[in-house]
Coordinates of C-alpha atoms in Angstrom, one line a residue:
X876 CA 19.7 7.8 22.2
X877 CA 17.7 11.0 22.0
X878 CA 14.7 11.5 24.3
X879 CA 11.6 10.0 22.5
X880 CA 9.4 12.8 23.8
X881 CA 11.7 15.3 22.1
X882 CA 11.4 13.3 18.8
X883 CA 7.6 13.4 19.2
X884 CA 7.7 17.2 19.5
X885 CA 9.8 17.4 16.3
X886 CA 7.2 15.3 14.5
X887 CA 4.4 17.6 15.7
X888 CA 6.4 20.7 14.7
X889 CA 7.0 19.3 11.2
X890 CA 3.2 18.7 10.7
X891 CA 2.5 22.2 12.0
X892 CA 5.0 23.8 9.6
X893 CA 3.4 21.9 6.7
X894 CA 0.1 23.4 7.6
X895 CA 1.7 26.9 7.8
X896 CA 3.6 26.3 4.5
X897 CA 6.8 27.5 6.2
X898 CA 9.2 25.8 3.8
X899 CA 12.4 27.4 5.2
X900 CA 11.8 26.2 8.8
X901 CA 10.4 22.9 7.6
X902 CA 13.7 22.1 5.8
X903 CA 15.6 22.6 9.1
X904 CA 13.1 20.5 11.1
X905 CA 13.2 17.8 8.3
X906 CA 16.9 17.4 8.6
X907 CA 16.6 17.1 12.4
X908 CA 13.9 14.5 12.0
X909 CA 16.1 12.4 9.7
X910 CA 18.9 12.6 12.2
X911 CA 16.6 11.6 15.0
X912 CA 15.3 8.6 13.0
X913 CA 18.8 7.4 12.3
X914 CA 19.3 7.5 16.1
X915 CA 16.5 5.0 16.8
X916 CA 16.3 3.0 13.6
X917 CA 18.2 -0.1 15.0
X918 CA 16.0 -0.6 18.1
X919 CA 13.9 -3.8 17.8
X920 CA 13.3 -4.6 21.5
X921 CA 11.2 -1.6 22.7
X922 CA 7.7 -1.6 21.2
X923 CA 7.2 2.1 22.0
X924 CA 10.4 3.0 20.1
X925 CA 9.3 0.8 17.1
X926 CA 6.0 2.7 17.0
X927 CA 8.0 5.9 17.1
X928 CA 10.1 4.7 14.2
X929 CA 7.0 4.3 12.0
X930 CA 5.7 7.7 13.0
X931 CA 9.1 9.2 12.1
X932 CA 9.1 7.5 8.7
X933 CA 5.5 8.6 8.0
X934 CA 6.4 12.2 8.8
X935 CA 9.6 12.1 6.7
X936 CA 7.6 10.7 3.7
X937 CA 4.8 13.3 4.1
X938 CA 7.4 16.1 4.2
X939 CA 8.9 14.7 0.9
X940 CA 5.4 14.5 -0.6
X941 CA 4.8 18.1 0.4
X942 CA 8.1 19.2 -1.1
X943 CA 7.3 17.3 -4.3
X944 CA 11.0 17.0 -5.5
X945 CA 12.2 14.2 -7.7
X946 CA 10.3 11.3 -6.1
X947 CA 12.6 11.4 -3.1
X948 CA 10.1 9.5 -1.0
X949 CA 10.1 6.3 -3.0
X950 CA 13.1 4.6 -1.2
X951 CA 11.7 5.6 2.2
X952 CA 8.3 4.2 1.2
X953 CA 9.9 0.9 0.3
X954 CA 11.9 0.9 3.6
X955 CA 8.6 1.5 5.5
X956 CA 6.9 -1.5 3.8
X957 CA 9.9 -3.8 4.5
X958 CA 9.9 -2.7 8.1
X959 CA 6.1 -3.4 8.4
X960 CA 6.8 -6.9 7.0
X961 CA 9.5 -7.6 9.6
X962 CA 7.1 -6.5 12.4
X963 CA 4.9 -9.6 11.8
X964 CA 7.6 -11.8 13.4
X965 CA 8.6 -9.4 16.2
X966 CA 7.4 -10.9 19.5
X967 CA 7.6 -7.7 21.5
X968 CA 4.7 -6.1 19.6
X969 CA 1.1 -6.7 20.7
X970 CA -1.8 -7.1 18.3
X971 CA -2.9 -3.5 19.1
X972 CA 0.5 -2.1 18.2
X973 CA 0.7 -4.2 15.0
X974 CA -2.8 -2.9 14.2
X975 CA -1.8 0.7 14.6
X976 CA 1.5 0.2 12.6
X977 CA -0.4 -1.4 9.6
X978 CA -3.0 1.4 9.6
X979 CA -0.3 4.0 9.5
X980 CA 1.6 2.2 6.7
X981 CA -1.7 1.8 4.8
X982 CA -2.4 5.5 5.1
X983 CA 1.1 6.4 3.8
X984 CA 1.0 3.9 0.8
X985 CA -2.4 5.4 -0.2
X986 CA -1.0 8.9 0.0
X987 CA 2.0 7.9 -2.2
X988 CA -0.3 6.1 -4.6
X989 CA -2.2 9.4 -5.0
X990 CA 1.1 11.0 -6.0
X991 CA 1.6 8.3 -8.6
X992 CA -2.0 8.6 -9.9
X993 CA -1.5 12.3 -10.6
X994 CA 1.2 11.2 -13.0
X995 CA -1.0 8.6 -14.7
X996 CA 0.4 5.6 -12.8
X997 CA -1.5 3.1 -10.7
X998 CA 0.1 0.7 -8.2
X999 CA -1.4 -2.3 -6.3
X1000 CA -1.3 -2.4 -2.5
X1001 CA 1.7 -4.3 -1.1
X1002 CA 1.1 -7.9 -0.1
X1003 CA 1.8 -7.1 3.6
X1004 CA -1.2 -4.8 3.6
X1005 CA -3.4 -7.1 1.6
X1006 CA -2.8 -9.8 4.2
X1007 CA -3.3 -7.5 7.2
X1008 CA -5.6 -9.0 9.8
X1009 CA -4.9 -12.7 9.2
X1010 CA -3.1 -13.1 12.5
X1011 CA -5.6 -11.1 14.5
X1012 CA -8.3 -12.2 17.0
X1013 CA -11.7 -12.5 15.3
X1014 CA -13.7 -9.8 17.1
X1015 CA -11.1 -8.3 19.5
X1016 CA -8.2 -6.7 17.7
X1017 CA -7.3 -5.0 21.0
X1018 CA -6.6 -8.3 22.7
X1019 CA -3.0 -8.9 23.6
X1020 CA -1.0 -11.0 21.2
X1021 CA -1.0 -14.6 22.4
X1022 CA 2.8 -14.7 22.1
X1023 CA 3.0 -12.2 24.9
X1024 CA 1.5 -13.5 28.1
X1025 CA 2.6 -10.6 30.4
X1026 CA 0.2 -7.7 31.0
X1027 CA 0.5 -4.6 28.8
X1028 CA 0.3 -0.9 29.6
X1029 CA -2.9 1.2 29.7
X1030 CA -3.7 2.4 26.2
X1031 CA -4.4 5.9 27.4
X1032 CA -1.7 6.8 29.9
X1033 CA 0.8 4.1 28.8
X1034 CA 2.2 3.9 32.4
X1035 CA 0.1 1.6 34.6
X1036 CA -1.0 -2.0 33.7
X1037 CA -4.2 -2.3 31.8
X1038 CA -6.2 -4.3 34.3
X1039 CA -9.6 -2.6 34.2
X1040 CA -12.5 -5.0 33.6
X1041 CA -15.8 -4.4 31.9
X1042 CA -14.9 -1.1 30.2
X1043 CA -17.8 0.4 28.2
X1044 CA -16.5 1.6 24.9
X1045 CA -19.7 3.7 24.5
X1046 CA -21.1 4.7 27.9
X1047 CA -24.0 2.6 29.2
X1048 CA -26.4 5.5 29.5
X1049 CA -25.9 6.3 25.8
X1050 CA -26.5 2.8 24.3
X1051 CA -28.4 0.6 26.7
X1052 CA -31.9 2.1 26.0
X1053 CA -31.8 1.2 22.3
X1054 CA -29.9 -2.1 22.6
X1055 CA -31.9 -3.6 25.4
X1056 CA -34.7 -5.9 24.4
X1057 CA -37.3 -4.0 26.5
X1058 CA -36.0 -0.5 26.2
X1059 CA -34.7 -0.6 29.8
X1060 CA -31.5 1.4 30.8
X1061 CA -30.5 -1.3 33.3
X1062 CA -27.3 -3.2 32.6
X1063 CA -26.9 -6.6 31.0
X1064 CA -30.3 -6.5 29.3
X1065 CA -28.9 -6.0 25.8
X1066 CA -29.9 -8.3 22.9
X1067 CA -27.7 -7.5 19.9
X1068 CA -26.2 -8.7 16.7
X1069 CA -22.4 -8.1 16.2
X1070 CA -21.9 -7.7 12.5
X1071 CA -18.7 -7.5 10.4
X1072 CA -20.2 -6.0 7.2
X1073 CA -17.0 -6.5 5.3
X1074 CA -17.4 -10.3 5.4
X1075 CA -21.0 -10.9 6.5
X1076 CA -19.8 -12.5 9.7
X1077 CA -22.4 -12.2 12.5
X1078 CA -22.8 -13.2 16.1
X1079 CA -25.9 -12.8 18.2
X1080 CA -25.4 -11.9 21.9
X1081 CA -27.4 -11.1 25.0
X1082 CA -26.8 -9.9 28.5
X1083 CA -26.8 -12.0 31.6
X1084 CA -30.2 -10.6 32.7
X1085 CA -32.1 -11.6 29.6
X1086 CA -34.4 -14.6 30.0
X1087 CA -34.3 -17.5 27.5
X1088 CA -37.9 -16.9 26.4
X1089 CA -37.1 -13.2 25.7
X1090 CA -34.2 -14.3 23.5
X1091 CA -36.7 -16.4 21.4
X1092 CA -39.0 -13.4 21.1
X1093 CA -36.2 -11.4 19.4
X1094 CA -34.4 -14.1 17.3
X1095 CA -37.1 -16.7 16.8
X1096 CA -36.3 -20.2 18.2
X1097 CA -32.7 -20.3 19.4
X1098 CA -31.2 -23.7 20.3
X1099 CA -31.1 -24.3 24.1
X1100 CA -27.4 -25.1 23.9
X1101 CA -26.6 -21.7 22.4
X1102 CA -28.8 -20.0 25.0
X1103 CA -27.0 -21.7 27.8
X1104 CA -23.5 -20.7 26.6
X1105 CA -22.0 -17.7 28.4
X1106 CA -20.8 -15.3 25.7
X1107 CA -18.4 -12.5 26.1
X1108 CA -20.2 -9.2 26.6
X1109 CA -21.1 -7.4 23.5
X1110 CA -20.8 -3.9 25.0
X1111 CA -17.7 -4.1 27.2
X1112 CA -14.0 -5.1 26.9
X1113 CA -11.4 -6.0 29.4
X1114 CA -7.8 -4.9 29.8
X1115 CA -7.9 -1.8 27.7
X1116 CA -7.3 0.8 30.4
X1117 CA -5.8 1.0 33.9
X1118 CA -8.3 1.5 36.8
X1119 CA -7.3 5.1 37.2
X1120 CA -7.9 6.0 33.6
X1121 CA -11.2 4.1 33.7
X1122 CA -12.2 6.4 36.6
X1123 CA -11.1 9.5 34.7
X1124 CA -13.5 8.6 31.9
X1125 CA -16.3 7.9 34.4
X1126 CA -15.9 11.5 35.9
X1127 CA -16.6 13.0 32.5
X1128 CA -19.4 10.5 31.7
X1129 CA -21.1 11.2 35.0
X1130 CA -21.2 14.9 34.3
X1131 CA -22.4 14.5 30.7
X1132 CA -25.1 11.9 31.7
X1133 CA -26.7 14.4 34.0
X1134 CA -27.1 16.7 31.0
X1135 CA -28.1 13.9 28.6
X1136 CA -30.8 12.6 30.9
X1137 CA -32.2 16.1 31.5
X1138 CA -31.1 16.2 35.2
X1139 CA -29.1 19.3 34.4
X1140 CA -29.9 22.0 31.9
X1141 CA -26.4 22.7 30.8
X1142 CA -23.0 21.1 30.5
X1143 CA -19.7 22.9 30.0
X1144 CA -18.2 22.7 26.5
X1145 CA -15.0 21.2 27.9
X1146 CA -17.0 18.2 29.3
X1147 CA -19.0 17.6 26.1
X1148 CA -15.8 18.0 24.0
X1149 CA -13.8 15.4 26.0
X1150 CA -16.9 13.1 26.2
X1151 CA -17.3 12.7 22.5
X1152 CA -13.6 12.5 21.8
X1153 CA -13.5 9.7 24.4
X1154 CA -16.3 7.8 22.7
X1155 CA -14.7 8.0 19.2
X1156 CA -11.2 7.0 20.6
X1157 CA -12.4 4.0 22.6
X1158 CA -14.5 2.7 19.7
X1159 CA -11.3 3.1 17.5
X1160 CA -8.9 1.2 19.8
X1161 CA -11.4 -1.7 20.1
X1162 CA -12.1 -2.1 16.4
X1163 CA -15.7 -1.0 16.8
X1164 CA -17.2 0.9 13.8
X1165 CA -14.7 3.8 13.9
X1166 CA -11.3 3.8 12.3
X1167 CA -9.3 7.0 13.1
X1168 CA -6.3 7.9 11.1
X1169 CA -3.1 7.2 13.0
X1170 CA -2.4 10.9 13.4
X1171 CA -5.9 11.7 14.7
X1172 CA -5.9 8.7 17.0
X1173 CA -2.5 9.9 18.5
X1174 CA -3.7 13.5 18.8
X1175 CA -7.0 12.5 20.6
X1176 CA -5.2 10.1 22.9
X1177 CA -2.8 12.9 23.8
X1178 CA -5.6 15.4 24.5
X1179 CA -7.6 12.9 26.6
X1180 CA -4.5 11.9 28.7
X1181 CA -3.4 15.5 29.3
X1182 CA -6.8 17.1 29.8
X1183 CA -9.2 14.6 31.5
X1184 CA -9.7 15.3 35.3
X1185 CA -8.1 13.1 37.9
X1186 CA -11.0 13.6 40.4
X1187 CA -14.7 14.4 40.2
X1188 CA -14.1 17.8 41.7
X1189 CA -11.6 18.7 39.0
X1190 CA -14.4 18.4 36.4
X1191 CA -15.9 21.7 37.4
X1192 CA -12.6 23.5 37.1
X1193 CA -11.7 22.3 33.5
X1194 CA -10.4 25.2 31.4
X1195 CA -9.6 24.6 27.8
X1196 CA -6.8 26.2 25.8
X1197 CA -5.1 25.8 22.4
X1198 CA -3.5 22.5 23.4
X1199 CA -7.0 20.9 23.3
X1200 CA -6.6 20.5 19.6
X1201 CA -8.7 21.6 16.6
X1202 CA -11.3 18.8 16.6
X1203 CA -15.0 19.7 16.4
X1204 CA -18.3 17.8 15.9
X1205 CA -21.9 18.2 14.9
X1206 CA -24.7 16.4 16.8
X1207 CA -28.2 15.6 15.5
X1208 CA -31.2 13.9 17.1
X1209 CA -34.3 12.3 15.6
X1210 CA -37.2 11.8 18.0
X1211 CA -39.2 9.6 15.6
X1212 CA -37.0 6.9 14.0
X1213 CA -40.2 4.8 13.1
X1214 CA -39.3 1.1 12.6
X1215 CA -35.7 1.7 11.7
X1216 CA -33.2 -0.8 13.2
X1217 CA -31.0 1.1 15.6
X1218 CA -27.5 0.4 16.6
X1219 CA -23.9 1.6 16.9
X1220 CA -22.7 1.9 13.3
X1221 CA -19.8 4.0 11.9
X1222 CA -18.6 4.9 8.4
X1223 CA -15.3 3.0 8.8
X1224 CA -13.4 6.0 7.4
X1225 CA -9.7 6.2 8.0
X1226 CA -9.7 10.0 7.7
X1227 CA -12.0 12.9 8.8
X1228 CA -14.9 13.2 8.8
X1229 CA -15.8 10.3 11.1
X1230 CA -19.6 9.5 11.2
X1231 CA -21.3 7.6 13.9
X1232 CA -24.9 6.4 14.2
X1233 CA -25.7 5.9 17.9
X1234 CA -29.4 5.0 18.4
X1235 CA -31.4 8.1 17.6
X1236 CA -28.3 10.3 17.5
X1237 CA -26.0 11.1 14.6
X1238 CA -22.5 12.4 15.4
X1239 CA -19.9 13.6 12.9
X1240 CA -16.4 14.3 14.1
X1241 CA -14.1 16.6 12.1
X1242 CA -10.3 17.1 12.4
X1243 CA -10.8 20.8 12.1
X1244 CA -13.4 23.5 11.5
X1245 CA -12.4 24.0 7.9
X1246 CA -13.7 20.5 7.0
X1247 CA -17.0 20.8 8.8
X1248 CA -19.4 21.4 6.0
X1249 CA -22.7 19.5 6.8
X1250 CA -24.6 22.7 7.7
X1251 CA -25.3 21.9 11.3
X1252 CA -24.1 23.8 14.4
X1253 CA -20.5 23.1 15.1
X1254 CA -19.4 22.1 18.6
X1255 CA -16.0 22.4 20.2
X1256 CA -14.5 23.2 23.6
X1257 CA -15.2 27.0 23.2
X1258 CA -19.0 27.2 23.3
X1259 CA -22.0 25.3 24.7
X1260 CA -23.1 22.1 22.9
X1261 CA -25.9 22.4 20.3
X1262 CA -27.9 19.4 19.2
X1263 CA -30.0 19.9 16.0
X1264 CA -33.4 18.1 15.9
X1265 CA -33.9 16.6 12.5
X1266 CA -36.7 15.0 10.6
X1267 CA -36.9 11.2 10.0
X1268 CA -36.1 11.5 6.3
X1269 CA -32.8 13.3 7.1
X1270 CA -31.9 10.7 9.8
X1271 CA -32.6 7.9 7.2
X1272 CA -30.5 9.5 4.5
X1273 CA -27.6 9.9 6.9
X1274 CA -27.9 6.2 7.7
X1275 CA -27.9 5.2 4.0
X1276 CA -24.9 7.4 3.4
X1277 CA -23.0 5.8 6.3
X1278 CA -23.8 2.3 5.0
X1279 CA -22.8 3.4 1.5
X1280 CA -19.4 4.4 2.8
X1281 CA -19.0 1.1 4.6
X1282 CA -20.1 -0.7 1.4
X1283 CA -17.6 1.2 -0.7
X1284 CA -14.7 0.6 1.7
X1285 CA -15.3 -3.0 2.9
X1286 CA -18.2 -4.6 1.3
X1287 CA -18.0 -3.9 -2.5
X1288 CA -15.1 -6.3 -2.8
X1289 CA -16.2 -9.3 -0.7
X1290 CA -13.8 -11.1 1.6
X1291 CA -14.7 -14.3 3.4
X1292 CA -12.1 -13.5 6.1
X1293 CA -13.7 -11.4 8.8
X1294 CA -10.3 -10.4 10.3
X1295 CA -9.1 -6.9 10.0
X1296 CA -12.6 -5.6 9.5
X1297 CA -14.5 -3.3 11.8
X1298 CA -17.3 -4.5 14.0
X1299 CA -20.7 -2.8 14.1
X1300 CA -23.4 -3.4 16.7
X1301 CA -27.1 -3.5 16.0
X1302 CA -30.1 -4.1 18.2
X1303 CA -31.2 -7.8 18.0
X1304 CA -33.5 -8.4 15.1
X1305 CA -34.7 -11.4 13.1
X1306 CA -34.4 -9.5 9.8
X1307 CA -32.2 -6.4 9.3
X1308 CA -30.5 -5.0 6.2
X1309 CA -30.8 -7.1 3.1
X1310 CA -27.6 -7.8 1.1
X1311 CA -27.8 -8.5 -2.6
X1312 CA -25.4 -9.1 -5.5
X1313 CA -25.1 -7.0 -8.6
X1314 CA -25.2 -7.4 -11.5
X1315 CA -26.0 -11.1 -10.9
X1316 CA -29.6 -10.2 -10.0
X1317 CA -31.5 -10.5 -6.8
X1318 CA -29.6 -13.3 -5.3
X1319 CA -29.3 -13.1 -1.5
X1320 CA -25.8 -12.9 -0.3
X1321 CA -24.8 -15.0 2.7
X1322 CA -21.9 -17.1 4.0
X1323 CA -23.2 -20.2 2.3
X1324 CA -23.1 -18.9 -1.3
X1325 CA -20.4 -16.3 -0.8
X1326 CA -17.5 -18.6 -1.9
X1327 CA -18.5 -18.6 -5.5
X1328 CA -18.7 -14.8 -5.6
X1329 CA -15.6 -13.6 -3.7
X1330 CA -14.4 -10.4 -5.2
X1331 CA -17.7 -9.6 -6.8
X1332 CA -19.4 -6.3 -6.5
X1333 CA -22.3 -6.0 -4.1
X1334 CA -24.8 -3.6 -2.8
X1335 CA -27.1 -3.2 0.2
X1336 CA -30.8 -2.9 0.1
X1337 CA -31.7 -0.8 3.2
X1338 CA -34.1 -2.7 5.6
X1339 CA -36.8 0.0 5.1
X1340 CA -36.8 -0.4 1.3
X1341 CA -36.8 -4.2 1.7
X1342 CA -39.9 -4.0 4.0
X1343 CA -41.6 -1.9 1.3
X1344 CA -40.7 -4.3 -1.5
X1345 CA -41.9 -7.3 0.6
X1346 CA -45.2 -5.6 1.5
X1347 CA -45.8 -4.6 -2.2
X1348 CA -45.1 -8.2 -3.3
X1349 CA -47.6 -9.6 -0.7
X1350 CA -50.3 -7.1 -1.5
X1351 CA -50.3 -7.0 -5.3
X1352 CA -54.1 -6.4 -5.8
X1353 CA -54.6 -3.5 -3.3
X1354 CA -55.7 -0.2 -4.6
X1355 CA -53.1 2.6 -4.4
X1356 CA -55.0 4.3 -1.5
X1357 CA -55.4 1.1 0.4
X1358 CA -51.7 0.1 -0.3
X1359 CA -50.3 3.3 1.2
X1360 CA -52.6 3.2 4.2
X1361 CA -51.4 -0.4 4.8
X1362 CA -47.7 0.6 4.6
X1363 CA -48.2 3.5 7.0
X1364 CA -50.1 1.4 9.5
X1365 CA -47.6 -1.5 9.4
X1366 CA -44.3 0.4 9.3
X1367 CA -45.1 4.1 10.1
X1368 CA -43.7 5.5 6.9
X1369 CA -45.9 8.1 5.1
X1370 CA -46.4 7.9 1.3
X1371 CA -44.2 11.0 0.8
X1372 CA -41.4 9.7 3.0
X1373 CA -41.3 6.3 1.3
X1374 CA -41.3 7.8 -2.1
X1375 CA -38.4 10.1 -1.2
X1376 CA -36.6 7.1 0.4
X1377 CA -36.9 4.9 -2.7
X1378 CA -35.9 7.8 -5.0
X1379 CA -32.9 8.6 -2.8
X1380 CA -31.7 5.0 -2.7
X1381 CA -32.1 4.4 -6.5
X1382 CA -30.1 7.6 -7.2
X1383 CA -27.4 6.9 -4.7
X1384 CA -24.0 7.0 -6.4
X1385 CA -22.9 3.6 -5.0
X1386 CA -26.0 1.9 -6.3
X1387 CA -25.9 3.6 -9.7
X1388 CA -22.2 2.6 -10.2
X1389 CA -22.7 -1.0 -9.1
X1390 CA -25.9 -1.8 -10.9
X1391 CA -24.3 -0.8 -14.3
X1392 CA -23.9 -3.7 -16.7
X1393 CA -20.3 -2.4 -17.5
X1394 CA -19.2 -2.6 -13.9
X1395 CA -17.6 -6.0 -14.1
X1396 CA -16.0 -5.2 -17.5
X1397 CA -14.4 -2.0 -16.0
X1398 CA -13.3 -4.0 -13.0
X1399 CA -11.4 -6.5 -15.2
X1400 CA -9.9 -3.6 -17.3
X1401 CA -8.6 -2.0 -14.1
X1402 CA -7.0 -5.3 -13.0
X1403 CA -5.3 -5.8 -16.4
X1404 CA -4.1 -2.2 -16.5
X1405 CA -2.8 -2.6 -12.9
X1406 CA -0.7 -5.6 -13.9
X1407 CA 1.0 -3.8 -16.8
X1408 CA 1.6 -0.7 -14.7
X1409 CA 3.1 -2.8 -11.9
X1410 CA 5.7 -4.1 -14.3
X1411 CA 6.6 -0.6 -15.6
X1412 CA 6.9 0.8 -12.1
X1413 CA 9.0 -2.0 -10.7
X1414 CA 11.7 -0.8 -13.0
X1415 CA 10.9 2.8 -12.1
X1416 CA 11.3 2.1 -8.4
X1417 CA 14.7 0.5 -9.0
X1418 CA 15.8 3.4 -11.1
X1419 CA 14.8 6.0 -8.5
X1420 CA 16.5 4.0 -5.8
X1421 CA 19.8 3.8 -7.7
X1422 CA 19.6 7.5 -8.4
X1423 CA 19.2 8.3 -4.7
X1424 CA 22.1 5.9 -3.8
X1425 CA 24.3 7.7 -6.4
X1426 CA 23.5 11.1 -4.8
X1427 CA 24.5 9.7 -1.4
X1428 CA 27.8 8.4 -2.7
X1429 CA 28.8 11.7 -4.2

C-alpha cells in the first residue's frame, strides 16, 4: 500500500491546482489520486486509513465538479454515501472520527446539490445524514465510542495517547471573568447555562467553588438535590490531547495572556495567530459553537501540530513562513456591553467565515484574505495584532447576526433530538433569549410544547428586545419622556440605541422571511416539489451510473 502521507500530499496538491486553475496538471494529479484511492479502498481495519479514504473521495468529487463534464461525479457521490452508511457499524471508528466523516460527506452532498440546483433540480439529503447524531453522546461528541474501551490517540499529534485531563477548550483567562458569578478570574467559579439552540436542550452548571446560596442568587431557587450533584465541568474536557500537546498549547496561551492582561505591550503575530487558530480548532473538536469544514479543520490541525513550540523558550524564536496557511481573522472589543447576556457563542457555520462571540470580544476567522470583507483590520502571522474598539450597537448587531445564522441552520426547523447539534455556553441567567413561534403568534417555545410543532418555523426575540417589550407592557401609562428615562435607568440602553435595535431586528432578513403568512405555504410547496424531483432524479442517477459503467467496459 502507498504511504498515506504521500496520498495526503497528492490531495493537497489537487486542491492547490484547482485554486490555480491549472487544468493540465490537475488531470495528471487526478489520475494519480484515483489510483491511490483504489490502493486503499478495501481497508476496513485502520481508522486513519478509512478517514483518508473519505478525504480521497471528497477530493475526487470536487475535481469532477470543477471539471464539470457529464455528471461524472454522480457514481462517486453514491459510493461515498454508501461508505458513510457502512461506517455506522464499523467498531474501529470512534465517535469523533464518525463525526468528522459525516461532516465531510454532508459538505460534499451539499456541493453536489448546488450543481443540481443550477440545472433546476432539487434533491433531499440522504437518510444517513438526516439521522446523523442519533448514536452520539448528548453533550460530548468528542467522547470515545462506548464500543471501544481502549484509549485513543491525541487529536492534535495523533501519536501519543490522549490522557490529558481538564483541557480548557477556550483558555481560562479568556472566559472566566465573564462566566464566573462574581466576575472573578479564579478557576471553578463559573455559573453557566449549556444550551443546544437547535433543540432547546439546556443544562445549568456551576464550578466546585460556587456556594449553594450563590447558585440560588443566579437561577432562583434550585433544588438541594441538584445543587449537591457533582456535574461534569462546563469549561473543560478530558482525553482530547496528550499531556505534551496540552503543554504546547499552554506555552502559546501563557505568552498571549501577558498581552491580553496588559502585562506586556506587544505580542508577536506568530503567537496571536496560533492562539486564535487553537481556540477555534479546540471548540470545533469538542462540538462547542464552532463547526469548521473538514478541509479547514484538517489544515488548522496540521498548522498547529507542525508550528506550535515544544518548550516555552521556543515561543520567542517562532518564525512564520508560507506553510502557516492563508487563514486570517478580525478582532473587535466592546468596553460597554450594558446588560447583554455574555457567553461563548458561534455561528455554527460549516464554512468560512467562522464567527465567535467571546464575552466582550467578537472574532471572525476567514479561510483566506480574499473572503475577509467586514471592514475591520485583518490579522495574520505577518503583522502585529490589531483589535478594533466598537460601539455597543455594533456589538449588538453582530450578536443578532450570529444568532440569526444559528437560527437559520439549526433552529428554524425544530428537532427534539439534541444530538448532532452544537453546544453554546452562556453566563448563568434566570431569563435569557426568548424563543417564539411564527406564524402561530406569540407562543413561547419550550420542551413541553415543542412536540406539537416539530418542523415548524421559529424565530428568536433577542433578550434586549424582550426586556424592552416587557418594560413597555408593565408601564403602559408612562409619558414618553418618563418611559425612556426608565428604560435607560433599568437596562442602560439609550433611546437612540433601543430604537435602532428594534428597527434592525424587525428588518432582519430571517425575521421578515419567517413572519410572512406565506412561509408555511411555501414550505409545503417545497416539500411537494422535492418529492416529485426525487422520483425524476432516481431514474437519472441510474441512467448516469449505467452510462459510466458502459464507458468502463469499452
